[in-house]
Short mmCIF file of C-alpha atoms and ligand atoms in Angstrom, two decimals:
data_model
loop_
_atom_site.label_atom_id
_atom_site.label_comp_id
_atom_site.label_asym_id
_atom_site.label_seq_id
_atom_site.Cartn_x
_atom_site.Cartn_y
_atom_site.Cartn_z
CA MET A 143 -9.20 -13.16 12.91
CA ARG A 144 -7.96 -10.10 14.78
CA VAL A 145 -9.81 -6.92 13.93
CA LEU A 146 -9.07 -3.27 14.63
CA VAL A 147 -12.25 -1.27 15.23
CA VAL A 148 -11.84 2.47 14.66
CA GLU A 149 -14.82 4.32 16.10
CA ASP A 150 -15.03 7.37 18.36
CA GLU A 151 -18.54 6.74 19.67
CA LEU A 152 -18.18 4.66 22.81
CA LYS A 153 -21.48 2.82 22.51
CA MET A 154 -20.98 1.85 18.87
CA ALA A 155 -17.37 0.88 19.51
CA SER A 156 -18.20 -1.47 22.36
CA LEU A 157 -21.14 -2.94 20.44
CA LEU A 158 -18.82 -3.75 17.53
CA ARG A 159 -16.13 -5.15 19.80
CA ARG A 160 -18.59 -7.32 21.74
CA GLY A 161 -20.17 -8.65 18.54
CA LEU A 162 -16.80 -9.58 17.08
CA VAL A 163 -15.65 -11.27 20.28
CA GLU A 164 -18.92 -13.20 20.54
CA ALA A 165 -18.34 -14.40 16.96
CA GLY A 166 -15.00 -15.80 18.10
CA HIS A 167 -12.72 -13.03 16.87
CA ALA A 168 -10.22 -10.82 18.67
CA ALA A 169 -10.95 -7.09 18.48
CA ASP A 170 -9.18 -3.93 19.61
CA VAL A 171 -10.75 -0.48 19.62
CA ALA A 172 -9.10 2.77 18.54
CA ARG A 173 -11.06 5.91 19.40
CA THR A 174 -9.12 8.29 17.14
CA GLY A 175 -7.40 8.16 13.78
CA ASP A 176 -4.01 8.70 15.41
CA ASP A 177 -4.52 5.74 17.74
CA ALA A 178 -5.64 3.64 14.76
CA LEU A 179 -2.43 4.46 12.88
CA TRP A 180 -0.02 3.44 15.64
CA MET A 181 -2.03 0.34 16.52
CA ALA A 182 -2.13 -0.79 12.87
CA ARG A 183 1.63 -0.22 12.64
CA ALA A 184 2.20 -2.28 15.80
CA VAL A 185 -0.13 -5.22 15.06
CA ASP A 186 -0.69 -7.08 11.78
CA TYR A 187 -4.51 -6.90 11.84
CA ASP A 188 -6.46 -9.25 9.59
CA ALA A 189 -9.01 -6.50 8.98
CA VAL A 190 -9.84 -2.94 9.98
CA VAL A 191 -13.41 -1.72 10.57
CA LEU A 192 -13.09 2.01 10.02
CA ASP A 193 -15.80 4.52 10.86
CA LEU A 194 -15.39 7.41 8.43
CA MET A 195 -16.98 9.92 10.80
CA LEU A 196 -14.14 10.59 13.21
CA PRO A 197 -13.16 13.82 14.96
CA GLY A 198 -9.70 15.10 14.02
CA LEU A 199 -8.00 12.86 11.48
CA SER A 200 -10.78 11.70 9.13
CA GLY A 201 -11.40 8.07 8.27
CA VAL A 202 -10.44 8.70 4.63
CA GLU A 203 -7.13 10.22 5.77
CA VAL A 204 -6.51 7.25 8.11
CA CYS A 205 -7.00 4.90 5.18
CA ARG A 206 -4.66 6.87 2.92
CA ARG A 207 -1.92 6.93 5.58
CA LEU A 208 -2.23 3.20 6.29
CA ARG A 209 -1.62 2.46 2.62
CA GLU A 210 1.22 5.00 2.44
CA ASP A 211 2.82 3.19 5.38
CA GLY A 212 2.60 -0.11 3.48
CA ILE A 213 -0.16 -1.52 5.71
CA TRP A 214 -2.47 -3.57 3.49
CA SER A 215 -4.94 -5.03 6.03
CA PRO A 216 -8.38 -5.07 4.36
CA VAL A 217 -10.40 -2.00 5.35
CA LEU A 218 -14.19 -2.09 5.74
CA MET A 219 -15.57 1.45 6.05
CA LEU A 220 -18.65 2.39 8.01
CA THR A 221 -20.40 5.38 6.51
CA ALA A 222 -23.61 7.37 6.74
CA ARG A 223 -26.32 6.32 4.32
CA ASP A 224 -25.98 9.61 2.44
CA GLY A 225 -22.17 9.60 2.50
CA VAL A 226 -21.65 8.81 -1.18
CA GLU A 227 -18.77 11.28 -1.55
CA ASP A 228 -17.07 9.83 1.54
CA ARG A 229 -17.43 6.31 0.22
CA ILE A 230 -15.90 7.25 -3.12
CA ALA A 231 -13.02 9.09 -1.41
CA GLY A 232 -12.49 6.16 0.97
CA LEU A 233 -12.46 3.51 -1.76
CA ASP A 234 -10.08 5.62 -3.84
CA ALA A 235 -7.86 6.07 -0.76
CA GLY A 236 -7.46 2.30 -0.60
CA ALA A 237 -10.43 1.01 1.41
CA ASP A 238 -11.85 -2.32 0.24
CA ASP A 239 -15.52 -2.26 1.10
CA TYR A 240 -18.14 -0.32 3.04
CA LEU A 241 -21.33 -0.69 5.04
CA THR A 242 -23.80 2.11 5.66
CA LYS A 243 -25.14 2.70 9.18
CA PRO A 244 -27.36 1.19 10.43
CA PHE A 245 -26.17 -2.24 9.29
CA SER A 246 -26.83 -5.85 10.15
CA PHE A 247 -24.06 -7.35 12.26
CA ALA A 248 -24.35 -10.64 10.38
CA GLU A 249 -23.61 -8.76 7.17
CA LEU A 250 -20.61 -7.04 8.75
CA LEU A 251 -19.21 -10.44 9.72
CA ALA A 252 -19.84 -11.87 6.24
CA ARG A 253 -18.12 -8.90 4.59
CA LEU A 254 -15.13 -9.26 6.91
CA ARG A 255 -14.87 -12.96 6.07
CA ALA A 256 -14.98 -12.14 2.35
CA LEU A 257 -12.29 -9.44 2.74
CA VAL A 258 -10.01 -11.67 4.78
CA ARG A 259 -10.33 -14.41 2.13
CA ARG A 260 -8.77 -12.03 -0.37
CA GLY A 261 -5.80 -11.45 1.93
CA SER A 262 -3.51 -8.51 2.61
CA ALA A 263 -1.46 -8.43 -0.57
CA GLU A 264 -0.18 -5.06 -1.68
CA ARG A 265 -2.86 -3.30 -3.75
CA PRO A 266 -2.00 0.35 -4.17
CA ALA A 267 -4.67 2.75 -5.41
CA VAL A 268 -2.03 4.64 -7.42
CA LEU A 269 0.15 2.40 -9.61
CA GLU A 270 3.90 2.97 -9.84
CA ALA A 271 6.64 1.59 -12.10
CA GLY A 272 9.95 3.39 -11.70
CA ASP A 273 9.05 7.08 -11.86
CA LEU A 274 5.87 6.38 -13.85
CA ARG A 275 2.69 6.83 -11.83
CA LEU A 276 -0.91 6.25 -12.82
CA ASP A 277 -4.04 7.06 -10.83
CA PRO A 278 -7.06 5.07 -12.10
CA ALA A 279 -9.41 7.21 -9.98
CA THR A 280 -8.47 10.60 -11.42
CA ARG A 281 -7.36 9.16 -14.80
CA GLN A 282 -4.01 10.95 -14.48
CA ALA A 283 -0.53 9.73 -15.33
CA TRP A 284 2.90 11.18 -14.61
CA ARG A 285 6.54 10.60 -15.52
CA GLY A 286 8.35 12.07 -12.51
CA ASP A 287 6.65 15.42 -11.92
CA ALA A 288 5.47 15.80 -15.51
CA GLU A 289 1.83 14.98 -16.13
CA ILE A 290 1.20 13.01 -19.31
CA GLY A 291 -2.02 13.47 -21.29
CA LEU A 292 -3.31 10.10 -22.48
CA SER A 293 -6.33 9.11 -24.55
CA PRO A 294 -8.71 6.62 -22.88
CA LYS A 295 -7.25 3.72 -24.90
CA GLU A 296 -3.65 4.74 -24.20
CA PHE A 297 -4.55 4.98 -20.53
CA ALA A 298 -6.12 1.50 -20.54
CA LEU A 299 -3.05 0.04 -22.24
CA LEU A 300 -0.62 1.71 -19.82
CA GLU A 301 -2.73 0.54 -16.87
CA THR A 302 -2.54 -3.02 -18.23
CA PHE A 303 1.26 -2.78 -18.33
CA MET A 304 1.53 -1.11 -14.93
CA ARG A 305 -0.53 -3.83 -13.24
CA ARG A 306 2.06 -6.33 -14.51
CA PRO A 307 5.42 -4.54 -14.29
CA GLY A 308 8.33 -6.43 -15.81
CA GLN A 309 6.08 -9.11 -17.32
CA VAL A 310 6.19 -9.87 -21.02
CA LEU A 311 2.66 -9.48 -22.38
CA SER A 312 1.56 -10.90 -25.71
CA ARG A 313 -0.56 -8.85 -28.11
CA LEU A 314 -3.46 -11.15 -27.28
CA GLU A 315 -3.12 -10.55 -23.53
CA LEU A 316 -2.95 -6.80 -24.07
CA ILE A 317 -6.08 -6.88 -26.25
CA GLU A 318 -7.85 -9.02 -23.67
CA HIS A 319 -7.32 -6.44 -20.92
CA ALA A 320 -7.43 -3.09 -22.71
CA TRP A 321 -9.99 -3.75 -25.44
CA ASP A 322 -13.48 -5.26 -25.47
CA PHE A 323 -15.23 -7.37 -28.08
CA ALA A 324 -16.06 -4.21 -30.02
CA TYR A 325 -12.41 -3.40 -30.72
CA GLU A 326 -11.37 -2.43 -34.20
CA ASN A 327 -10.27 -5.70 -35.65
CA ARG A 328 -6.93 -4.61 -36.97
CA SER A 329 -4.12 -7.06 -36.46
CA ASN A 330 -1.65 -4.31 -35.61
CA VAL A 331 -3.85 -2.32 -33.22
CA VAL A 332 -1.60 -3.11 -30.23
CA ASP A 333 1.56 -2.10 -32.09
CA VAL A 334 -0.06 1.16 -33.12
CA TYR A 335 -1.05 2.03 -29.55
CA VAL A 336 2.29 0.94 -28.12
CA ARG A 337 3.86 3.42 -30.55
CA TYR A 338 1.49 6.17 -29.33
CA LEU A 339 2.37 5.33 -25.72
CA ARG A 340 6.11 5.41 -26.38
CA ASP A 341 5.71 8.85 -27.92
CA LYS A 342 4.17 10.02 -24.65
CA ILE A 343 5.80 8.11 -21.79
CA ASP A 344 9.29 7.41 -23.18
CA ARG A 345 10.52 9.49 -26.11
CA PRO A 346 10.03 12.97 -24.57
CA PHE A 347 11.96 11.80 -21.49
CA GLY A 348 14.75 10.00 -23.35
CA ARG A 349 13.58 6.62 -22.03
CA THR A 350 12.99 3.17 -23.50
CA SER A 351 10.86 1.60 -20.76
CA LEU A 352 8.34 -0.01 -23.10
CA GLU A 353 10.36 -2.81 -24.68
CA THR A 354 9.60 -4.98 -27.66
CA VAL A 355 10.25 -8.65 -26.91
CA ARG A 356 10.71 -10.14 -30.36
CA GLY A 357 8.25 -12.83 -31.29
CA VAL A 358 6.40 -12.53 -27.97
CA GLY A 359 5.06 -9.06 -27.26
CA TYR A 360 5.92 -6.13 -25.02
CA ARG A 361 7.21 -5.46 -21.54
CA LEU A 362 7.23 -2.39 -19.30
CA ARG A 363 10.51 -2.10 -17.45
CA ALA A 364 10.45 -0.25 -14.12
CA GLU A 365 13.25 2.19 -14.72
CA ALA A 366 13.93 5.07 -12.38
CA GLY A 367 14.73 8.62 -13.43
CA1 CA B 69 -18.05 8.03 14.55
#
């Protein structure tokens, strides 16, 4: 695999590069966030090892911009042991995994292998379907610029639809993803909540994005404003 190492500290950067090369991988080093961004745009890296503690452009910001640019290489963050807030911000900005310093190099290699197995498919932190947006981290949803207030269950149902845009989902599939075994065992629970959702995401905006597919279930169409 070819790895981009983003680390400003020379010693750490060369240690990481040498370790990766010795393990049979190719590795390039970026010393700043700006360098990391142009290098990741130029080369399709299999993985990015991103130190969060960078001068200038922060590691979290680098991660956010990579994803905004449509670069989905798996990102493994390196953080301080007490950097809980950084780790949360980084994961919510689209990073895939983290290691706290100091770490075992064998573990770094194993985590990279695991990340690369999962591939570089698109996996946005904020979901979009047409002009509907949903942020699972902040629990917010919008139609265009208008924020929509959703109950936890409505949110879970919309998230289920937005992870499968355009797909017809049966009532059973919707229950499987948005409810747990403790759900109120009413046969029409999905229909009830679909109605609630329509009243929030469609009707006020004159839309009909949440379609009934007769005899099968429901589908969220990605319609633009
Ligand atoms: Ca650093």
